[in-house]
């Protein structure tokens, strides 16, 4: 296996192909390009594990595909189920021996009836956020589109459940792997792929400004979530080094001038620590987003070996009250799966002992 210039392992995987690319492959095999839709239906809708089951494709096409493209780039290693809330964390091994995690979340409190899969977009992460466990791994490599999509295939198969919501909030910074993330999201959305509505796919970023500009320019419809976490640049930079290169002020002015095309409001994620939930923080938040159509998602800092003080419940309540008075739409993301290290910022691809 070789690595290409994007740091992705290039062993051919069928789930790395867009519908157009699959049509081309099939056409070159002398078959009708529309067969690609049947192929996608088998891969994503019916979620099969072998070409043998694809009975409406010709034997010769199945033989060719089997010789040329593997179906599953991920090897399932382990599943942990939270005793607290039923959240399921899945550990997968990539073909080159890296570990990634995905999480199945039954209901995170933000919207009833959602069944969410939280997918990883990279092995490790280069962003170095102080509170995040994935950052400790450093950046190893980007995941290919197929490795992102196969997380959904495998979680669906192993859980027996069909998720209707996807968040790119697992390991990695999705906007540092822009092309592969968008390609995977497009296949999730595609009628002959997973057919998940664009409004049910959320890409979360710590704020890579050029990628965000590109995203808006390309009129992508997926929901956007931006990890703010602090209102003062000098404080934010202490927790999120990305602030140095791409200051949040730039992102705020971008959001004031050119709105993303998603019909949903942009979510501003705010990880609550002990020291960023005062009245002044609430005021600054109000000021920052005065002219933008956003909603605020509050996430209580989850434990880890970051050594940062967790917020107290009474202070969280006060902060929420302050925000409410200022008319900022807010939701709180309950920390689910924390006993299996499956909550926000706890994914590391390492087998943890179940806490308890
Ligand atoms: N790199 C992307 C997506 C992954 S993190 C991003 O930064 O948005 C998904 C969310 O979890 C982010 O909002 C991040 O700020 C938050 N997070 C990270 N570590 C956390 C922790 N220890 N407790 C609570 N939330 C955390």
Short mmCIF file of C-alpha atoms and ligand atoms in Angstrom, two decimals:
data_model
loop_
_atom_site.label_atom_id
_atom_site.label_comp_id
_atom_site.label_asym_id
_atom_site.label_seq_id
_atom_site.Cartn_x
_atom_site.Cartn_y
_atom_site.Cartn_z
CA UNK A 1 0.00 0.00 0.00
CA UNK A 2 1.21 3.45 -0.88
CA UNK A 3 0.49 6.79 0.66
CA UNK A 4 -0.58 9.57 -1.63
CA UNK A 5 0.18 13.25 -1.13
CA UNK A 6 -2.89 13.72 1.05
CA UNK A 7 -1.61 11.11 3.45
CA UNK A 8 -4.37 8.64 2.64
CA UNK A 9 -3.73 4.96 2.08
CA UNK A 10 -4.51 4.34 -1.51
CA UNK A 11 -5.46 0.65 -1.53
CA UNK A 12 -8.51 0.65 -3.77
CA UNK A 13 -11.75 0.68 -1.84
CA UNK A 14 -15.12 0.67 -3.56
CA UNK A 15 -16.54 3.12 -0.99
CA UNK A 16 -13.94 5.69 -2.01
CA UNK A 17 -15.73 6.14 -5.35
CA UNK A 18 -18.32 8.82 -6.04
CA UNK A 19 -21.29 7.75 -8.14
CA UNK A 20 -19.68 9.37 -11.20
CA UNK A 21 -16.43 7.48 -10.64
CA UNK A 22 -18.29 4.20 -10.13
CA UNK A 23 -20.21 4.79 -13.38
CA UNK A 24 -16.92 5.30 -15.19
CA UNK A 25 -15.40 2.10 -13.77
CA UNK A 26 -18.48 0.12 -14.75
CA UNK A 27 -18.58 1.66 -18.21
CA UNK A 28 -14.93 0.70 -18.76
CA UNK A 29 -15.91 -2.86 -17.84
CA UNK A 30 -18.36 -2.79 -20.72
CA UNK A 31 -21.43 -2.67 -18.49
CA UNK A 32 -24.19 -0.06 -18.29
CA UNK A 33 -23.26 2.94 -16.13
CA UNK A 34 -26.66 2.90 -14.38
CA UNK A 35 -25.47 -0.30 -12.69
CA UNK A 36 -23.51 2.03 -10.41
CA UNK A 37 -26.77 2.99 -8.71
CA UNK A 38 -27.54 -0.65 -8.08
CA UNK A 39 -24.03 -1.08 -6.72
CA UNK A 40 -24.51 1.91 -4.36
CA UNK A 41 -27.84 0.53 -3.24
CA UNK A 42 -26.15 -2.72 -2.24
CA UNK A 43 -23.27 -0.96 -0.51
CA UNK A 44 -25.20 1.63 1.49
CA UNK A 45 -28.93 0.94 1.54
CA UNK A 46 -28.63 -2.84 1.89
CA UNK A 47 -25.23 -2.57 3.48
CA UNK A 48 -23.90 -5.94 2.26
CA UNK A 49 -20.41 -7.24 2.95
CA UNK A 50 -19.67 -9.12 -0.25
CA UNK A 51 -20.15 -8.79 -3.99
CA UNK A 52 -21.72 -12.28 -4.07
CA UNK A 53 -24.99 -10.87 -2.73
CA UNK A 54 -25.27 -8.30 -5.55
CA UNK A 55 -27.40 -10.57 -7.68
CA UNK A 56 -28.59 -7.92 -10.13
CA UNK A 57 -25.02 -7.22 -11.26
CA UNK A 58 -23.53 -9.48 -13.89
CA UNK A 59 -21.15 -12.23 -12.76
CA UNK A 60 -18.30 -10.73 -14.75
CA UNK A 61 -18.80 -7.29 -13.19
CA UNK A 62 -18.92 -8.80 -9.71
CA UNK A 63 -15.75 -10.76 -10.46
CA UNK A 64 -13.98 -7.63 -11.69
CA UNK A 65 -15.06 -5.53 -8.70
CA UNK A 66 -14.05 -8.27 -6.30
CA UNK A 67 -10.58 -8.45 -7.84
CA UNK A 68 -10.12 -4.68 -7.88
CA UNK A 69 -11.87 -3.12 -4.87
CA UNK A 70 -12.33 -4.20 -1.29
CA UNK A 71 -15.73 -3.43 0.25
CA UNK A 72 -14.75 -2.78 3.82
CA UNK A 73 -11.70 -0.68 4.68
CA UNK A 74 -12.27 -1.03 8.44
CA UNK A 75 -11.90 -4.00 10.73
CA UNK A 76 -14.22 -4.02 13.71
CA UNK A 77 -12.31 -4.42 16.97
CA UNK A 78 -14.53 -3.67 19.91
CA UNK A 79 -17.81 -2.19 21.08
CA UNK A 80 -18.45 -0.64 24.47
CA UNK A 81 -21.93 0.24 25.66
CA UNK A 82 -22.49 2.91 28.26
CA UNK A 83 -24.28 1.66 31.35
CA UNK A 84 -25.43 5.23 31.93
CA UNK A 85 -27.26 6.02 28.71
CA UNK A 86 -26.80 3.26 26.11
CA UNK A 87 -24.29 5.24 24.04
CA UNK A 88 -22.20 2.81 22.00
CA UNK A 89 -18.56 3.38 21.16
CA UNK A 90 -16.97 1.41 18.34
CA UNK A 91 -13.29 0.86 17.86
CA UNK A 92 -12.11 0.09 14.32
CA UNK A 93 -8.73 -0.78 12.86
CA UNK A 94 -7.78 0.55 9.46
CA UNK A 95 -6.02 -1.69 6.96
CA UNK A 96 -2.70 -0.03 7.75
CA UNK A 97 -3.09 -0.70 11.47
CA UNK A 98 -4.40 2.62 12.83
CA UNK A 99 -7.27 2.89 15.28
CA UNK A 100 -10.30 5.13 15.00
CA UNK A 101 -13.55 5.41 16.92
CA UNK A 102 -17.19 6.13 16.13
CA UNK A 103 -20.03 6.69 18.55
CA UNK A 104 -23.74 5.85 18.32
CA UNK A 105 -25.75 8.32 20.35
CA UNK A 106 -29.37 7.59 21.08
CA UNK A 107 -30.48 11.08 22.04
CA UNK A 108 -28.20 13.87 23.11
CA UNK A 109 -31.01 16.04 24.42
CA UNK A 110 -30.88 18.57 21.58
CA UNK A 111 -33.68 17.01 19.51
CA UNK A 112 -35.93 14.08 20.35
CA UNK A 113 -35.98 11.13 18.00
CA UNK A 114 -32.50 11.55 16.65
CA UNK A 115 -30.27 8.56 16.27
CA UNK A 116 -26.84 9.96 15.67
CA UNK A 117 -23.58 8.46 14.52
CA UNK A 118 -20.55 10.56 15.36
CA UNK A 119 -17.84 9.80 12.80
CA UNK A 120 -14.10 10.38 12.77
CA UNK A 121 -12.49 12.19 9.85
CA UNK A 122 -8.78 11.71 10.65
CA UNK A 123 -6.50 9.40 12.57
CA UNK A 124 -5.40 11.74 15.34
CA UNK A 125 -5.59 15.50 14.89
CA UNK A 126 -3.14 18.32 14.27
CA UNK A 127 -5.03 21.07 16.08
CA UNK A 128 -3.68 20.53 19.58
CA UNK A 129 -6.74 21.69 21.58
CA UNK A 130 -5.74 21.38 25.21
CA UNK A 131 -8.97 19.86 26.46
CA UNK A 132 -9.28 17.19 23.77
CA UNK A 133 -7.98 13.64 24.06
CA UNK A 134 -7.62 13.15 20.30
CA UNK A 135 -5.13 16.03 20.17
CA UNK A 136 -2.73 14.02 22.32
CA UNK A 137 -2.21 11.59 19.44
CA UNK A 138 -0.99 14.31 17.09
CA UNK A 139 -1.88 14.05 13.42
CA UNK A 140 -1.38 10.64 11.84
CA UNK A 141 -3.31 10.75 8.59
CA UNK A 142 -6.54 11.67 6.85
CA UNK A 143 -9.29 9.11 6.50
CA UNK A 144 -10.42 8.30 2.99
CA UNK A 145 -14.08 8.79 2.01
CA UNK A 146 -14.57 5.02 2.21
CA UNK A 147 -13.13 4.88 5.72
CA UNK A 148 -15.58 7.59 6.79
CA UNK A 149 -18.56 5.89 5.12
CA UNK A 150 -17.68 2.44 6.39
CA UNK A 151 -18.01 3.70 9.97
CA UNK A 152 -21.71 4.23 9.23
CA UNK A 153 -22.07 0.89 7.45
CA UNK A 154 -20.47 -1.02 10.30
CA UNK A 155 -22.23 0.82 13.13
CA UNK A 156 -25.57 0.19 11.39
CA UNK A 157 -24.80 -3.47 10.87
CA UNK A 158 -23.41 -4.10 14.33
CA UNK A 159 -26.12 -2.18 16.19
CA UNK A 160 -28.99 -3.26 13.97
CA UNK A 161 -30.10 0.39 13.98
CA UNK A 162 -30.46 2.89 11.15
CA UNK A 163 -29.20 6.28 12.22
CA UNK A 164 -30.92 9.35 10.81
CA UNK A 165 -28.32 11.88 11.86
CA UNK A 166 -24.57 12.20 11.36
CA UNK A 167 -22.09 14.50 13.06
CA UNK A 168 -18.46 14.91 12.02
CA UNK A 169 -17.40 15.36 15.62
CA UNK A 170 -15.27 12.29 16.19
CA UNK A 171 -11.50 12.18 15.90
CA UNK A 172 -9.92 14.80 13.68
CA UNK A 173 -10.56 18.20 12.16
CA UNK A 174 -12.96 17.67 9.21
CA UNK A 175 -11.94 20.89 7.45
CA UNK A 176 -8.32 19.71 7.35
CA UNK A 177 -9.60 16.79 5.26
CA UNK A 178 -12.05 18.84 3.23
CA UNK A 179 -12.28 16.88 -0.03
CA UNK A 180 -12.74 13.48 1.57
CA UNK A 181 -15.23 14.74 4.15
CA UNK A 182 -17.38 16.46 1.53
CA UNK A 183 -17.21 13.43 -0.76
CA UNK A 184 -18.32 11.16 2.11
CA UNK A 185 -21.08 13.59 3.15
CA UNK A 186 -22.32 13.73 -0.46
CA UNK A 187 -22.62 9.94 -0.55
CA UNK A 188 -24.40 9.97 2.81
CA UNK A 189 -26.87 12.42 1.31
CA UNK A 190 -27.16 10.75 -2.11
CA UNK A 191 -30.48 9.03 -2.86
CA UNK A 192 -28.70 5.81 -3.77
CA UNK A 193 -26.27 6.21 -0.89
CA UNK A 194 -27.54 6.55 2.68
CA UNK A 195 -30.14 9.12 1.68
CA UNK A 196 -29.71 11.21 4.84
CA UNK A 197 -30.99 14.77 4.54
CA UNK A 198 -28.38 17.55 4.35
CA UNK A 199 -30.06 19.03 7.42
CA UNK A 200 -29.20 15.88 9.33
CA UNK A 201 -25.48 15.99 8.57
CA UNK A 202 -23.35 18.33 10.65
CA UNK A 203 -19.72 19.21 10.05
CA UNK A 204 -17.96 20.57 13.11
CA UNK A 205 -14.80 22.63 12.79
CA UNK A 206 -12.48 24.49 15.11
CA UNK A 207 -12.49 27.23 12.44
CA UNK A 208 -10.17 26.71 9.47
CA UNK A 209 -11.04 29.98 7.78
CA UNK A 210 -10.00 29.21 4.15
CA UNK A 211 -11.92 25.91 4.25
CA UNK A 212 -14.92 27.69 5.68
CA UNK A 213 -14.76 30.29 2.91
CA UNK A 214 -14.56 27.52 0.34
CA UNK A 215 -17.48 25.73 1.96
CA UNK A 216 -19.66 28.82 1.72
CA UNK A 217 -18.51 29.60 -1.80
CA UNK A 218 -19.35 26.07 -2.96
CA UNK A 219 -22.84 26.51 -1.48
CA UNK A 220 -22.67 23.31 0.53
CA UNK A 221 -25.86 22.60 2.40
CA UNK A 222 -24.68 20.58 5.39
CA UNK A 223 -25.07 22.04 8.86
CA UNK A 224 -22.08 23.80 10.22
CA UNK A 225 -20.87 23.79 13.79
CA UNK A 226 -17.99 25.96 14.89
CA UNK A 227 -16.09 25.30 18.09
CA UNK A 228 -15.71 28.67 19.74
CA UNK A 229 -15.16 27.83 23.39
CA UNK A 230 -13.91 31.29 24.38
CA UNK A 231 -14.84 34.88 23.69
CA UNK A 232 -11.47 36.47 24.42
CA UNK A 233 -8.78 35.75 21.79
CA UNK A 234 -6.00 35.81 24.39
CA UNK A 235 -7.82 33.15 26.38
CA UNK A 236 -8.96 31.09 23.41
CA UNK A 237 -5.41 30.79 22.13
CA UNK A 238 -4.37 29.19 25.43
CA UNK A 239 -6.78 26.33 24.83
CA UNK A 240 -6.97 26.27 21.03
CA UNK A 241 -3.69 27.05 19.23
CA UNK A 242 -5.63 27.38 15.95
CA UNK A 243 -6.63 30.86 17.17
CA UNK A 244 -3.12 32.07 16.29
CA UNK A 245 -3.47 31.26 12.60
CA UNK A 246 -7.21 31.62 12.15
CA UNK A 247 -8.58 34.04 14.75
CA UNK A 248 -12.20 33.67 15.66
CA UNK A 249 -12.74 37.36 14.91
CA UNK A 250 -12.17 36.54 11.22
CA UNK A 251 -14.75 33.79 11.40
CA UNK A 252 -17.29 36.07 13.07
CA UNK A 253 -16.96 38.70 10.38
CA UNK A 254 -17.16 36.02 7.70
CA UNK A 255 -20.42 34.79 9.22
CA UNK A 256 -21.80 38.32 9.24
CA UNK A 257 -21.14 38.85 5.55
CA UNK A 258 -21.69 35.53 3.86
CA UNK A 259 -24.03 33.04 5.38
CA UNK A 260 -23.63 29.32 4.79
CA UNK A 261 -26.38 27.85 2.62
CA UNK A 262 -27.74 25.36 5.12
CA UNK A 263 -31.31 26.14 6.10
CA UNK A 264 -30.36 25.59 9.71
CA UNK A 265 -28.62 28.16 11.83
CA UNK A 266 -24.88 27.80 12.29
CA UNK A 267 -24.20 26.13 15.61
CA UNK A 268 -21.62 27.76 17.81
CA UNK A 269 -20.22 25.14 20.15
CA UNK A 270 -19.06 26.33 23.51
CA UNK A 271 -17.26 23.94 25.82
CA UNK A 272 -17.93 25.19 29.33
CA UNK A 273 -15.02 25.22 31.72
CA UNK A 274 -14.98 26.68 35.20
CA UNK A 275 -13.37 29.86 33.89
CA UNK A 276 -15.36 30.77 30.78
CA UNK A 277 -18.96 30.98 31.96
CA UNK A 278 -19.13 34.30 33.78
CA UNK A 279 -21.53 37.13 33.11
CA UNK A 280 -18.93 38.91 31.01
CA UNK A 281 -18.58 35.87 28.78
CA UNK A 282 -22.33 35.87 28.19
CA UNK A 283 -22.22 39.58 27.31
CA UNK A 284 -19.33 39.12 24.91
CA UNK A 285 -21.12 36.22 23.23
CA UNK A 286 -24.14 38.42 22.70
CA UNK A 287 -21.97 41.12 21.17
CA UNK A 288 -19.99 38.76 18.95
CA UNK A 289 -23.02 37.28 17.26
CA UNK A 290 -25.29 40.29 17.31
CA UNK A 291 -25.72 40.26 13.54
CA UNK A 292 -25.39 36.54 12.83
CA UNK A 293 -28.02 33.82 12.66
CA UNK A 294 -26.58 31.30 15.08
CA UNK A 295 -27.59 28.99 17.85
CA UNK A 296 -25.41 28.21 20.78
CA UNK A 297 -24.68 24.68 21.87
CA UNK A 298 -23.21 24.43 25.34
CA UNK A 299 -21.08 21.42 26.19
CA UNK A 300 -19.94 20.92 29.77
CA UNK A 301 -16.23 20.07 29.66
CA UNK A 302 -15.78 16.33 29.91
CA UNK A 303 -13.09 14.87 32.07
CA UNK A 304 -9.79 13.70 30.64
CA UNK A 305 -6.17 14.07 31.59
CA UNK A 306 -6.22 17.74 30.54
CA UNK A 307 -6.02 19.06 34.09
CA UNK A 308 -8.61 21.79 33.38
CA UNK A 309 -11.23 22.54 35.99
CA UNK A 310 -14.73 21.34 35.19
CA UNK A 311 -17.63 23.78 35.55
CA UNK A 312 -19.96 23.60 38.53
CA UNK A 313 -23.62 22.91 37.95
CA UNK A 314 -24.79 26.09 39.67
CA UNK A 315 -22.49 28.22 37.48
CA UNK A 316 -23.72 26.46 34.34
CA UNK A 317 -27.29 27.29 35.32
CA UNK A 318 -26.43 30.91 35.95
CA UNK A 319 -24.64 31.16 32.60
CA UNK A 320 -27.63 29.67 30.79
CA UNK A 321 -29.93 32.09 32.53
CA UNK A 322 -27.75 35.03 31.45
CA UNK A 323 -27.78 33.83 27.85
CA UNK A 324 -31.53 33.34 27.90
CA UNK A 325 -32.10 36.87 29.12
CA UNK A 326 -30.01 38.05 26.16
CA UNK A 327 -32.18 36.11 23.75
CA UNK A 328 -29.50 33.83 22.39
CA UNK A 329 -31.02 30.49 21.30
CA UNK A 330 -29.25 27.83 23.32
CA UNK A 331 -29.20 24.10 23.81
CA UNK A 332 -27.07 22.06 26.12
CA UNK A 333 -25.39 18.90 24.96
CA UNK A 334 -25.62 16.37 27.69
CA UNK A 335 -22.47 14.44 28.11
CA UNK A 336 -23.36 10.94 26.93
CA UNK A 337 -21.16 7.90 27.04
CA UNK A 338 -18.67 9.41 29.48
CA UNK A 339 -18.27 6.12 31.38
CA UNK A 340 -16.86 4.54 28.20
CA UNK A 341 -14.84 7.61 27.16
CA UNK A 342 -17.22 8.13 24.28
CA UNK A 343 -18.21 11.74 25.00
CA UNK A 344 -16.98 14.87 23.19
CA UNK A 345 -13.24 15.19 23.28
CA UNK A 346 -12.69 11.75 24.78
CA UNK A 347 -11.94 9.73 21.65
CA UNK A 348 -8.41 8.52 21.30
CA UNK A 349 -8.62 5.18 19.55
CA UNK A 350 -7.10 3.59 22.61
CA UNK A 351 -8.84 0.88 24.56
CA UNK A 352 -9.72 2.43 27.86
CA UNK A 353 -10.77 0.52 30.88
CA UNK A 354 -14.44 1.21 31.63
CA UNK A 355 -14.37 3.83 34.34
CA UNK A 356 -16.16 3.03 37.53
N1 LIG B 1 -12.27 19.17 15.32
C1 LIG B 1 -13.67 19.45 15.27
C2 LIG B 1 -14.57 18.28 15.63
C3 LIG B 1 -14.21 17.38 16.79
S1 LIG B 1 -14.51 17.87 18.43
C4 LIG B 1 -14.00 20.67 16.11
O1 LIG B 1 -13.11 21.19 16.77
O2 LIG B 1 -15.12 21.14 16.05
C5 LIG B 1 -16.22 18.06 18.64
C6 LIG B 1 -16.57 19.02 19.77
O3 LIG B 1 -16.14 18.50 21.04
C7 LIG B 1 -15.87 20.37 19.62
O4 LIG B 1 -16.79 21.41 19.78
C8 LIG B 1 -14.87 20.40 20.77
O5 LIG B 1 -14.63 21.71 21.21
C9 LIG B 1 -15.57 19.54 21.81
N2 LIG B 1 -14.68 18.97 22.83
C10 LIG B 1 -13.39 18.60 22.70
N3 LIG B 1 -12.90 18.15 23.87
C11 LIG B 1 -13.91 18.23 24.77
C12 LIG B 1 -14.05 17.90 26.14
N4 LIG B 1 -13.03 17.40 26.85
N5 LIG B 1 -15.24 18.11 26.73
C13 LIG B 1 -16.28 18.62 26.04
N6 LIG B 1 -16.22 18.92 24.74
C14 LIG B 1 -15.05 18.74 24.10
#
